Amino acid sequence: MATPLTPPVEPWQVQYTGRFRRHGRPAPGVWTAETVGCPGCGGTAGPWTVTCDWRLIALGCPREVVTHEHGLAFSEVWLLLLDA
């Protein structure tokens, strides 16, 4: 029987008010940043309900629209939520 590479962990959820920025590096020495918005209402500053099951991060807006299609990396969310 194979042992999973990661231990089972509980999902977590937190509220966050502020902007999320998706970062990219299309070429050496070139960085891009784009503000993530809600696909339902276009809002960008929250308050967001951030849900993470350690595989997938979901963002929920105040109008209860939930999206997984934001393309945020776990590290981009974690750095912002440390102080929340």
Coordinates of C-alpha atoms in Angstrom, one line a residue:
M1 CA 0.0 0.0 0.0
A2 CA 1.4 3.4 -1.0
T3 CA 1.7 6.2 1.6
P4 CA 0.4 9.6 0.5
L5 CA 3.1 12.3 0.0
T6 CA 1.2 14.8 2.1
P7 CA -0.6 14.1 5.4
P8 CA -4.3 14.7 5.6
V9 CA -5.1 18.1 7.0
E10 CA -8.2 20.0 7.8
P11 CA -9.4 22.7 5.3
W12 CA -9.5 26.3 6.6
Q13 CA -11.5 29.4 5.9
V14 CA -10.8 33.0 6.8
Q15 CA -12.2 36.5 6.0
Y16 CA -9.9 39.0 4.2
T17 CA -10.6 42.6 3.1
G18 CA -8.1 43.8 0.5
R19 CA -6.8 43.1 -2.9
F20 CA -5.2 40.0 -4.2
R21 CA -2.6 40.4 -6.9
R22 CA -1.7 37.5 -9.3
H23 CA 2.0 37.7 -10.2
G24 CA 3.8 36.3 -13.3
R25 CA 7.2 36.2 -14.8
P26 CA 6.8 36.0 -18.6
A27 CA 10.5 36.5 -19.3
P28 CA 13.8 36.8 -17.3
G29 CA 13.8 40.1 -15.4
V30 CA 10.2 40.8 -16.3
W31 CA 7.4 40.6 -13.7
T32 CA 3.7 41.2 -14.1
A33 CA 1.0 41.8 -11.6
E34 CA -2.8 41.8 -12.0
T35 CA -5.5 42.5 -9.5
V36 CA -7.9 39.6 -9.1
G37 CA -11.6 40.5 -9.4
C38 CA -14.8 38.7 -8.8
P39 CA -16.2 37.3 -12.0
G40 CA -19.7 37.9 -10.8
C41 CA -19.7 41.5 -9.6
G42 CA -16.3 42.8 -10.6
G43 CA -15.3 43.7 -7.1
T44 CA -11.6 43.6 -6.2
A45 CA -11.3 44.7 -2.6
G46 CA -13.5 42.1 -0.8
P47 CA -14.3 41.3 1.8
W48 CA -13.3 37.9 0.6
T49 CA -14.1 34.5 2.1
V50 CA -10.9 32.6 1.4
T51 CA -11.3 28.8 1.6
C52 CA -8.4 26.4 1.3
D53 CA -8.4 22.6 1.3
W54 CA -4.6 22.6 0.7
R55 CA -5.1 21.7 -2.9
L56 CA -7.4 24.4 -4.1
I57 CA -8.0 28.0 -3.0
A58 CA -11.5 29.4 -3.5
L59 CA -12.4 33.1 -3.2
G60 CA -16.0 34.1 -2.3
C61 CA -17.2 37.7 -2.7
P62 CA -19.9 39.4 -0.5
R63 CA -22.5 38.5 -3.1
E64 CA -21.8 34.8 -2.5
V65 CA -20.1 34.2 -5.9
V66 CA -17.3 31.6 -5.4
T67 CA -14.5 31.2 -7.9
H68 CA -11.6 28.9 -8.3
E69 CA -10.5 30.4 -11.6
H70 CA -8.4 33.2 -10.2
G71 CA -5.0 31.5 -10.8
L72 CA -3.6 32.6 -7.4
A73 CA -0.7 30.6 -6.1
F74 CA -0.9 29.3 -2.5
S75 CA 2.1 31.5 -1.6
E76 CA 0.4 34.7 -2.9
V77 CA -2.6 34.1 -0.6
W78 CA -0.6 32.9 2.4
L79 CA 1.6 36.0 2.5
L80 CA -1.4 38.2 2.7
L81 CA -3.3 36.2 5.3
L82 CA -0.5 35.9 7.9
D83 CA -1.6 39.2 9.5
A84 CA -5.4 38.6 9.1

